[in-house]
Coordinates of C-alpha atoms and ligand atoms in Angstrom, one line a residue:
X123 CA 250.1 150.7 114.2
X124 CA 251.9 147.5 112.7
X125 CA 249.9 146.0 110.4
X126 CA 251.0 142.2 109.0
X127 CA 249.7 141.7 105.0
X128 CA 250.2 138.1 103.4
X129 CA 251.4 139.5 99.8
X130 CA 249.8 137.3 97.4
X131 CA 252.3 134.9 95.9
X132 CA 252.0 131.0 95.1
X133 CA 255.1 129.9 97.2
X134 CA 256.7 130.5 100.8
X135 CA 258.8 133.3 101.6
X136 CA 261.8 131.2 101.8
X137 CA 261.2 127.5 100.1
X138 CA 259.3 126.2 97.3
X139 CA 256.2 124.8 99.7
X140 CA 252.8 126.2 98.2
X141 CA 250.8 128.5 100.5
X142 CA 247.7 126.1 100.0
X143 CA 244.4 126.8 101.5
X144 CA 242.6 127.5 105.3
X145 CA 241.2 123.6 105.5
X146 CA 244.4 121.6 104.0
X147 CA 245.1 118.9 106.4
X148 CA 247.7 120.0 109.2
X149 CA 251.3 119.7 108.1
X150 CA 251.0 119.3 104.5
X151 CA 252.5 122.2 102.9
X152 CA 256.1 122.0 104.6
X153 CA 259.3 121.0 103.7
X154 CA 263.0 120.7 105.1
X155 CA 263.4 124.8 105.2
X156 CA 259.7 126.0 106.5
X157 CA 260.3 123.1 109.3
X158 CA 263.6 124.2 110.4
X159 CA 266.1 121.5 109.8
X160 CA 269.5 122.0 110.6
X161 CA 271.8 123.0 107.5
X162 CA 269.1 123.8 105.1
X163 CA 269.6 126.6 102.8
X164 CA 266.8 129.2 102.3
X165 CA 266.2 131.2 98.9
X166 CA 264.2 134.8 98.7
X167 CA 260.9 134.3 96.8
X168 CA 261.1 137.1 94.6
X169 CA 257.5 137.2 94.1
X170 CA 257.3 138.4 97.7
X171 CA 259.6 141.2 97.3
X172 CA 258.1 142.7 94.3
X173 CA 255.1 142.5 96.1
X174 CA 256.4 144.4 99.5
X175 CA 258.5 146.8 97.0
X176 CA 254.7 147.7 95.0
X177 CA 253.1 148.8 98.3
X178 CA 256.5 150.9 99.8
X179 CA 256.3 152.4 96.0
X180 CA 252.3 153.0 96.6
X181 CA 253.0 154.5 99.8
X182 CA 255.7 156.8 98.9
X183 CA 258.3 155.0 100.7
X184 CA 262.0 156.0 99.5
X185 CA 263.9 152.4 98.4
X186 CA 266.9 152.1 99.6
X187 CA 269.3 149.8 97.0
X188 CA 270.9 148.1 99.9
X189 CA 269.1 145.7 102.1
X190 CA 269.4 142.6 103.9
X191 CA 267.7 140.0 106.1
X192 CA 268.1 139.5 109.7
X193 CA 267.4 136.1 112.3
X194 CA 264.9 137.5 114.9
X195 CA 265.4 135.1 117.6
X196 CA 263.0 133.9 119.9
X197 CA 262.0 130.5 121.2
X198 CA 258.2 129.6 120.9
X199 CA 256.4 126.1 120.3
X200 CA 255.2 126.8 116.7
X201 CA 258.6 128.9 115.3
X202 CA 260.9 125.3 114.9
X203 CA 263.8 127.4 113.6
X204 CA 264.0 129.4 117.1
X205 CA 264.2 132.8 115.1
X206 CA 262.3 134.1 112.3
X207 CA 263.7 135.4 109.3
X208 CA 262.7 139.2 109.2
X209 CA 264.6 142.5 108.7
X210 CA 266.0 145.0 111.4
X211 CA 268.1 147.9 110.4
X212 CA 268.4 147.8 106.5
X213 CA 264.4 147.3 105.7
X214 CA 263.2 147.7 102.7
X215 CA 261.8 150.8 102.8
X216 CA 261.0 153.9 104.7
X217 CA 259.7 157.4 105.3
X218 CA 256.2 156.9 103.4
X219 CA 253.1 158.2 104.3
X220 CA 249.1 158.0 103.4
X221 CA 246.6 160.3 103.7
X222 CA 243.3 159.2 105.8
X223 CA 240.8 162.1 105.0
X224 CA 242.8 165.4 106.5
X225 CA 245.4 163.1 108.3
X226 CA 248.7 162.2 106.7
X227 CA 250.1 159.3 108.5
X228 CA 253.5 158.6 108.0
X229 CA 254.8 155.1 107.4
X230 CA 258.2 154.2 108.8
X231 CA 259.0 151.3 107.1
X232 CA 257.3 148.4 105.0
X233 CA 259.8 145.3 105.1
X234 CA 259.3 141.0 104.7
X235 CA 259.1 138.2 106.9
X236 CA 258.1 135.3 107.6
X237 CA 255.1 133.8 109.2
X238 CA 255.2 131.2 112.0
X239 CA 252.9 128.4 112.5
X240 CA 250.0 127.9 114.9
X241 CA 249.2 125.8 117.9
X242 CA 246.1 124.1 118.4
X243 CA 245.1 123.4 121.9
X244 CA 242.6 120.3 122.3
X245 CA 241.9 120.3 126.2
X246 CA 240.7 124.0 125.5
X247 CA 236.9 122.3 126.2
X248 CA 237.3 119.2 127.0
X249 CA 238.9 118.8 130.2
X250 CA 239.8 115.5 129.9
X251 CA 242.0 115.8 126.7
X252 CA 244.8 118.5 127.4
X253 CA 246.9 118.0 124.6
X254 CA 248.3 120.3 121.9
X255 CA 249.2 120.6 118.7
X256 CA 251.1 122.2 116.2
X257 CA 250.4 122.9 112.2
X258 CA 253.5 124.0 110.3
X259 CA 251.3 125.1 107.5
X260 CA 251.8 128.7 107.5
X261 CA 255.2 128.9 108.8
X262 CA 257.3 130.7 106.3
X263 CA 254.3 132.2 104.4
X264 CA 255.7 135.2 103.6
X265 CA 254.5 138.3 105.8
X266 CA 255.2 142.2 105.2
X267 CA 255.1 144.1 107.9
X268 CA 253.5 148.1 107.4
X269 CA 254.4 150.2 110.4
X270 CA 253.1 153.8 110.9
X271 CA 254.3 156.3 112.8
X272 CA 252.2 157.3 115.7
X273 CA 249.9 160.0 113.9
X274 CA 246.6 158.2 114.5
X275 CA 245.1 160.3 116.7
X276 CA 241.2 157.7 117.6
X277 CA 239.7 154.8 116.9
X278 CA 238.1 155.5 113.9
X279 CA 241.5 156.7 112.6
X280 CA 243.0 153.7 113.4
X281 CA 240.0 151.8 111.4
X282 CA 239.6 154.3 108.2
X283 CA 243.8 153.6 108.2
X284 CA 243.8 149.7 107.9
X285 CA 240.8 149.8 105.6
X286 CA 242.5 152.4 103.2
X287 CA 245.4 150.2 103.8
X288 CA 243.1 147.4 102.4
X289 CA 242.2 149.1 99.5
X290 CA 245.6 150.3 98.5
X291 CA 246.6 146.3 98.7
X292 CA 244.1 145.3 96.5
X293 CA 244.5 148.2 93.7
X294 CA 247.6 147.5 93.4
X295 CA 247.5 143.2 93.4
X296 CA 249.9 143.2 96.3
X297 CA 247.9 141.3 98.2
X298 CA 243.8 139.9 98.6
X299 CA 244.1 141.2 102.2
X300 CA 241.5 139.2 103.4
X301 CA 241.1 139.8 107.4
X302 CA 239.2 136.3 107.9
X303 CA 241.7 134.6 106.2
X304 CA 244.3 135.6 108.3
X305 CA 245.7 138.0 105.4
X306 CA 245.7 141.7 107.1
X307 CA 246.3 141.5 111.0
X308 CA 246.6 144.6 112.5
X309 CA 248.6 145.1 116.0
X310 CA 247.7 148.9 117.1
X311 CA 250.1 150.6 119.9
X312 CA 247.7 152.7 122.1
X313 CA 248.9 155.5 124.6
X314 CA 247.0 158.5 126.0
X315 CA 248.4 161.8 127.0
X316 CA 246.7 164.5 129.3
X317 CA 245.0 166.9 127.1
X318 CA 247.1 170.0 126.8
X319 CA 250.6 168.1 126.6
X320 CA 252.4 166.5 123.8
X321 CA 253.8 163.9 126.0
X322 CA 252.7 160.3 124.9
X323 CA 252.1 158.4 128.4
X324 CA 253.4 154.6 128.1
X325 CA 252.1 152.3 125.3
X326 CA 250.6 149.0 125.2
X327 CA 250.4 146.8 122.1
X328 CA 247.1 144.7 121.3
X329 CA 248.1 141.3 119.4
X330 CA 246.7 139.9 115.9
X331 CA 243.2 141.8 115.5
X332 CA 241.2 140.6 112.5
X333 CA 238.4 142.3 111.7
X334 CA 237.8 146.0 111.4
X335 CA 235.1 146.1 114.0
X336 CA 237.2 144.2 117.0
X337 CA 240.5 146.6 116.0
X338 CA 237.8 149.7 116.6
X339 CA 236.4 148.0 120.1
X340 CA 239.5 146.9 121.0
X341 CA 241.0 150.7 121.0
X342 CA 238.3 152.3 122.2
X343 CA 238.5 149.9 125.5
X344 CA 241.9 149.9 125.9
X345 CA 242.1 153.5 125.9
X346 CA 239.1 153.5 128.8
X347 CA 241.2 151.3 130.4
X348 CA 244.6 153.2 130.3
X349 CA 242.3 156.5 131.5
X350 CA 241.1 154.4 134.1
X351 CA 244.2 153.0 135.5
X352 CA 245.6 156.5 135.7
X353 CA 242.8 158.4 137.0
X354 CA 243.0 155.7 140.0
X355 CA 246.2 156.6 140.9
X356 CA 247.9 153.5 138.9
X357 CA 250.6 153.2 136.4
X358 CA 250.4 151.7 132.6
X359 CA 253.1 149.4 132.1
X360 CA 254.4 148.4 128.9
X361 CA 253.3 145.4 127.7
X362 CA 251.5 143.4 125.1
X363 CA 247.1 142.2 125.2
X364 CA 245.3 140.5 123.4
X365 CA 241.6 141.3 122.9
X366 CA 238.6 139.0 123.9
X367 CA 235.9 139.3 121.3
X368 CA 233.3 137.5 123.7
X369 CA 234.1 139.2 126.6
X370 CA 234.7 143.2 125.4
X371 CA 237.9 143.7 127.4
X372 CA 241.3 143.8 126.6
X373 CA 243.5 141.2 128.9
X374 CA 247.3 140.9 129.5
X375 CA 249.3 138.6 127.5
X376 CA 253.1 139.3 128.5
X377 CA 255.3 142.2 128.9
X378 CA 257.0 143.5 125.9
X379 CA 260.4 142.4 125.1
X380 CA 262.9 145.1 124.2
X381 CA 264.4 144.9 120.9
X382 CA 268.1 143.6 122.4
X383 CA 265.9 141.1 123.8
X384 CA 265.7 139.2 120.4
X385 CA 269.4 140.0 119.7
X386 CA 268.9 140.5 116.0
X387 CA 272.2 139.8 113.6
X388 CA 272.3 139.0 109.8
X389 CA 270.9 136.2 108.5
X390 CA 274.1 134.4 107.6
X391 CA 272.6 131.9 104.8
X392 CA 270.8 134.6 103.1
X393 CA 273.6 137.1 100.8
X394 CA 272.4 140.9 101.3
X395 CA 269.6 141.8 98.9
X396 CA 270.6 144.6 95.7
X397 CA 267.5 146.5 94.6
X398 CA 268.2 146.9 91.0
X399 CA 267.2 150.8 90.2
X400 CA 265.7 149.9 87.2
X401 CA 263.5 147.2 88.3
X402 CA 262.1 149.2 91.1
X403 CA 261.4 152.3 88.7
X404 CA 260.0 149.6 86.5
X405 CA 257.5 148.6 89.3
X406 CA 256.8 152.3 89.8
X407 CA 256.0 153.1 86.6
X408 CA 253.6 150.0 86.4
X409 CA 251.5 150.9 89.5
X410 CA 247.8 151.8 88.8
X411 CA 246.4 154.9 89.7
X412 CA 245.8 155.0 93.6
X413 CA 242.3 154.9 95.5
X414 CA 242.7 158.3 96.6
X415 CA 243.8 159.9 93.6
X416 CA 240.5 158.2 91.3
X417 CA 238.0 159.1 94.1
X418 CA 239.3 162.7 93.3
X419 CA 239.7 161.8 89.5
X420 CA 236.0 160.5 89.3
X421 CA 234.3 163.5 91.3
X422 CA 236.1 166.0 88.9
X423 CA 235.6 164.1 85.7
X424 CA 231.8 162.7 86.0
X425 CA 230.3 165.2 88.6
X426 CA 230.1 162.4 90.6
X427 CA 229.0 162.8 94.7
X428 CA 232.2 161.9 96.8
X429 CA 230.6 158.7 98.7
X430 CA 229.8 157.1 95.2
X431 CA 233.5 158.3 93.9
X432 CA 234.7 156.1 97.4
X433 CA 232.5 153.3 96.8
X434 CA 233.8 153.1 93.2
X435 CA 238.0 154.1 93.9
X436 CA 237.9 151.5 96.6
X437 CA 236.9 148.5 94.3
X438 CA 239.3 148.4 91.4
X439 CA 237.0 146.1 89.2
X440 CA 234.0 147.8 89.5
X441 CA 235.2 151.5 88.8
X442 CA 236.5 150.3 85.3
X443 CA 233.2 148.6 84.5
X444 CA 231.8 152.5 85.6
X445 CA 234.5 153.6 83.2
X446 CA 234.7 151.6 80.5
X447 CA 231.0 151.1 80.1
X448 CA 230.9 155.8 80.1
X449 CA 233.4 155.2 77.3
X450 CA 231.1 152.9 75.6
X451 CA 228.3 155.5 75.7
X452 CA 226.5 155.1 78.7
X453 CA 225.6 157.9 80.8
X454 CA 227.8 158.3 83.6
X455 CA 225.2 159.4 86.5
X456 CA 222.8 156.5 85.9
X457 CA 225.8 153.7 85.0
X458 CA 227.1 154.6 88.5
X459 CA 224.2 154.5 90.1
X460 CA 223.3 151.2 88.4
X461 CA 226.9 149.6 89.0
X462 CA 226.2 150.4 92.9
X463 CA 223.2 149.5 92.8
X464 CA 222.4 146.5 90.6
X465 CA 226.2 145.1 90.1
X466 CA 227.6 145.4 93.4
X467 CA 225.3 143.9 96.2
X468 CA 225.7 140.3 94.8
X469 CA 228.6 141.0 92.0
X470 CA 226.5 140.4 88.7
X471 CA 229.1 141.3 86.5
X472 CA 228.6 141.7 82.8
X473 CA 231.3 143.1 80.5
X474 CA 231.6 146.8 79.9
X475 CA 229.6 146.6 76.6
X476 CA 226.4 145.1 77.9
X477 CA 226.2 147.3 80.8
X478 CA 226.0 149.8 78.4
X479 CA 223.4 148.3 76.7
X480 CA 221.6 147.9 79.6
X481 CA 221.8 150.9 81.2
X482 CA 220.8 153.0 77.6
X483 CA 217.8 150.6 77.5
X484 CA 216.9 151.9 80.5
X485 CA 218.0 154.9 80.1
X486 CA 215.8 155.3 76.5
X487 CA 212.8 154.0 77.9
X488 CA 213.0 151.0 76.1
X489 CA 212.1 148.4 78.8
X490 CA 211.2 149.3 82.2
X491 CA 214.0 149.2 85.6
X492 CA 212.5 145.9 86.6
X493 CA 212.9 143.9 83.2
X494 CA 215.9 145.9 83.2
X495 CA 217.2 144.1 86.2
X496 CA 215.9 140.6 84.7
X497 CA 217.6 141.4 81.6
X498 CA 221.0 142.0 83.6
X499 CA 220.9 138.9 86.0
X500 CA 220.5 136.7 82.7
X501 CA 222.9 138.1 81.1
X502 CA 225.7 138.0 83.9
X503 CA 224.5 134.4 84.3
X504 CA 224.4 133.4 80.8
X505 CA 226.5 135.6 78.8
X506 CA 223.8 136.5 76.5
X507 CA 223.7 140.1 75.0
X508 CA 220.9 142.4 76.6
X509 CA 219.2 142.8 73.0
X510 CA 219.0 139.5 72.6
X511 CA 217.5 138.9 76.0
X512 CA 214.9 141.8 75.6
X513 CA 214.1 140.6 71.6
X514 CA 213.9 136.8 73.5
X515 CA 211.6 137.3 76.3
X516 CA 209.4 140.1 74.4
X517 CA 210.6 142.9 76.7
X518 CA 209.2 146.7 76.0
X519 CA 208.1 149.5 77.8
X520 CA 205.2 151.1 76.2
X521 CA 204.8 155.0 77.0
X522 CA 202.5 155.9 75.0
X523 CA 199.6 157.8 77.3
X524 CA 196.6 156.8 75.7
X525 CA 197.4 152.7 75.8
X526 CA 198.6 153.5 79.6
X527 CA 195.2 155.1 80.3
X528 CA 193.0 152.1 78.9
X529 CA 194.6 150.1 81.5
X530 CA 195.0 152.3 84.7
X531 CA 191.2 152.9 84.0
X532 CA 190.0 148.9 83.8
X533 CA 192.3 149.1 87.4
X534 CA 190.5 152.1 89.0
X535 CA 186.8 150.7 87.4
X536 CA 188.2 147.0 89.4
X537 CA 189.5 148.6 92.4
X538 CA 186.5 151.0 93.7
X539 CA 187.9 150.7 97.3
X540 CA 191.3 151.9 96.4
X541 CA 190.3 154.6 94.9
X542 CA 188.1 155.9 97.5
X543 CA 190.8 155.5 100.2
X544 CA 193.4 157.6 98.3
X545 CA 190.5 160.5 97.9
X546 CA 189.9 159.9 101.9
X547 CA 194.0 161.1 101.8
X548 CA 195.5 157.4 102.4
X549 CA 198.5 158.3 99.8
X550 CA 199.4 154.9 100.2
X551 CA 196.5 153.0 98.1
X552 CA 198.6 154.7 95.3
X553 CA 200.9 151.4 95.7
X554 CA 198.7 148.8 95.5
X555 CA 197.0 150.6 92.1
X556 CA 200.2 150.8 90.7
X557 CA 201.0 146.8 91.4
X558 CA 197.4 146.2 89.6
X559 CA 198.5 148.0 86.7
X560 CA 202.1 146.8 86.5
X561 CA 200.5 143.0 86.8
X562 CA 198.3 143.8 84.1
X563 CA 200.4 145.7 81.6
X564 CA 204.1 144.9 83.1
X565 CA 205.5 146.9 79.7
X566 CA 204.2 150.4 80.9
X567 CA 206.1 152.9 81.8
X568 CA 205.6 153.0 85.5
X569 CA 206.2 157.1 85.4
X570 CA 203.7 158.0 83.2
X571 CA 201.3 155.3 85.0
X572 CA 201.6 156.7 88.3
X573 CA 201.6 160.6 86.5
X574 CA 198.3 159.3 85.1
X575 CA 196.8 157.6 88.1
X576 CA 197.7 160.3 90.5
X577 CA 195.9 163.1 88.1
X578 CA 192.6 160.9 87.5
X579 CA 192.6 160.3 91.1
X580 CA 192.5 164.1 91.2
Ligands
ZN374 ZN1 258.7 124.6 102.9
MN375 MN1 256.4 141.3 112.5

């Protein structure tokens, strides 16, 4: 699988033109280099490189201190230049690998490029108006390219592998990796092999998916397809296809060049590219601890249940809140459960402190779950401490049995009906009892409520 990652930087991979946004008007963010002009010099953006160097380092590539860029060449309508800058046989990295569940997949090599730019063909619809055009905006955004070695063995490999991938980018601030954005495309090679044999039968290469569900649909047709072709007597033929979202099917694009096709060399106006030691060590030691290894870290250390760990690894910002708000006193089963449940779906996020607060309100009985969660949207919206909110808006949870039972009795004495049902065995009258007592008495403790309804009701 080759998978293409925009590494977050504010400038181009080779000129000082921003990376600007999806809806910036065609053709605004270019300049002399990025449009290809004759005789203009391009300069590395460092940014780029420590962020290719990060994810080799967090995928256990070895560095190598020598490297160097090379002119891809290639003629197209939205590559001006008629090559792209990339790198060929010094990359700048190899040998990685990284484990997906029980699978190790190797990485061969993590190196830098460039992107190119896109077309945009108007007489797509309307007939009448066949013309084309071309936005230079993204040429020269700076691309790295992640290619494994072929150890995925399905479809749902090849998906676990560029989300983990995903992860992994974001951890580690290499890049937002956002597939509708254009930021993680992933190109998998697919072969079969008789089952029995080690032999690979003849690969074909699916162009620019972007989104985890059309990468899993795409493989899991094309490898129907490749079975098909053989089982009628056919051959596969080596070539690349692109992947029709409306239509389900994979369809030929063109056959593959070979790499002499391209006829690589140096690129001359670039100088070879020294990888201090130090500075890569530097980035090494700076890393952040890895998905993989806090999922495991979070199961050991808080008895935690290994989807919850995975939620939690995968979303760098969220598993410090979970940590930082343990640290602070909170008890770790019920802050994980309330930073999955309450923080997450629609990112309320409140510092580590108040979700504290919060969840050893709860947690004490002081208010019940439900002002709980009003307390919690206020205070991600406003900033205001939790105490202050609960002192504010007169928030409590009473427990105490004999207040509860003055009120579940009024509710029972009002709700004749109800009550009859639930001794005729319709459990589910229980609800509507309990949302009678909740409106009239919101600060009881809806446990010892229901305890109490569900013994008076006998
Ligand atoms: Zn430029
Ligand atoms: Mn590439």
């Amino acid at each position: 699988m080759e998978v293409h990652v925009q590494p977050t930087t504010r400038s181009k991979m080779f000129c000082g033109c921003a990376i600007g946004e999806l809806g910036d008007p065609p053709n605004s963010n270019v300049c002399e280099i990025c449009l290809g002009m004759p005789g203009v010099l391009p300069v590395i953006n460092k940014a780029a490189v420590e962020a290719c160097l990060k994810t080799a380092l967090a995928l256990s590539c070895e560095i190598p201190r020598h490297t160097k860029f090379d002119r891809k060449n290639y003629m197209y309508p939205d590559l001006p230049k008629g090559y792209q800058i990339s790198q060929y046989d010094l990359p700048m990295s190899r040998n990685g690998f990284i484990d997906i569940g029980e699978r190790r997949v190797r990485i061969r090599r993590v190196h830098l490029e460039e992107d190119t730019g896109k077309l945009i063909h108007a007489g797509d619809k309307l007939q009448s108006a066949k013309e084309s055009f071309v936005d230079l905006n993204r040429a020269g955004v700076p691309l790295m390219e992640i290619v494994s070695e072929p150890d995925l063995r399905s479809a749902d490999e090849a998906r676990d592998y560029a989300v983990a991938l995903r992860t992994l980018l974001r951890t580690i601030g290499a890049s937002e990796a956002e597939m509708e954005k254009g930021q993680l495309r992933a190109e998998p090679n697919i072969s079969i092999r008789r089952s029995g044999t080690d032999d690979l039968g003849v690969k074909t290469e699916l162009k620019n998916i972007n989104s985890f569900r059309a990468l899993h649909h795409a493989i899991v047709h094309e490898v129907a397809r490749q079975v098909e072709v053989l089982e009628s007597g056919g051959t596969v033929v080596q070539e690349t296809r692109g992947w029709s979202e409306t239509e389900q099917r994979t369809f030929s694009q063109r056959s593959k060049e070979l790499a002499e096709d391209y006829r690589y060399f140096p690129e001359p106006d670039l100088p070879p590219l020294e990888l201090d030691p130090t500075w890569v060590e530097s980035l090494r030691r700076f890393l952040p601890e890895l998905p993989g290894a806090r999922r495991s870290r979070l199961v050991s250390q808080y008895g935690m249940a290994v989807t919850n760990a995975g939620f939690l690894a995968a979303d760098r910002e969220l598993a410090d809140l979970f940590e930082d708000a343990v640290a602070a006193g909170a008890d770790a089963r019920q802050t994980a459960n309330w930073v999955i449940g309450e923080v997450a779906p629609e990112r309320k996020l409140v510092s580590a402190k108040y979700l504290a607060e919060i969840v050893m309100l709860v947690s004490s009985g002081s208010i019940t779950r439900d002002q709980a969660q009003e307390v919690h949207a206020e205070s991600a919206s406003t900033g205001k401490a939790p105490s202050q909110i609960v002192s504010d808006r007169g928030f409590a949870q009473v427990s105490d049995e004999s207040a509860i039972r003055e009120v579940v009795d009024a509710v029972m004495a009002a709700n004749p009906r109800a009550v009859e049902d639930y001794r005729a065995g319709k459990k589910q009258a229980l609800s509507a009892l309990m949302a009678d007592v909740k409106a009239k008495d919101p600060q009881a403790n809806p446990k010892v409520a229901s305890d109490l309804l569900r013994q008076l009701l006998g």
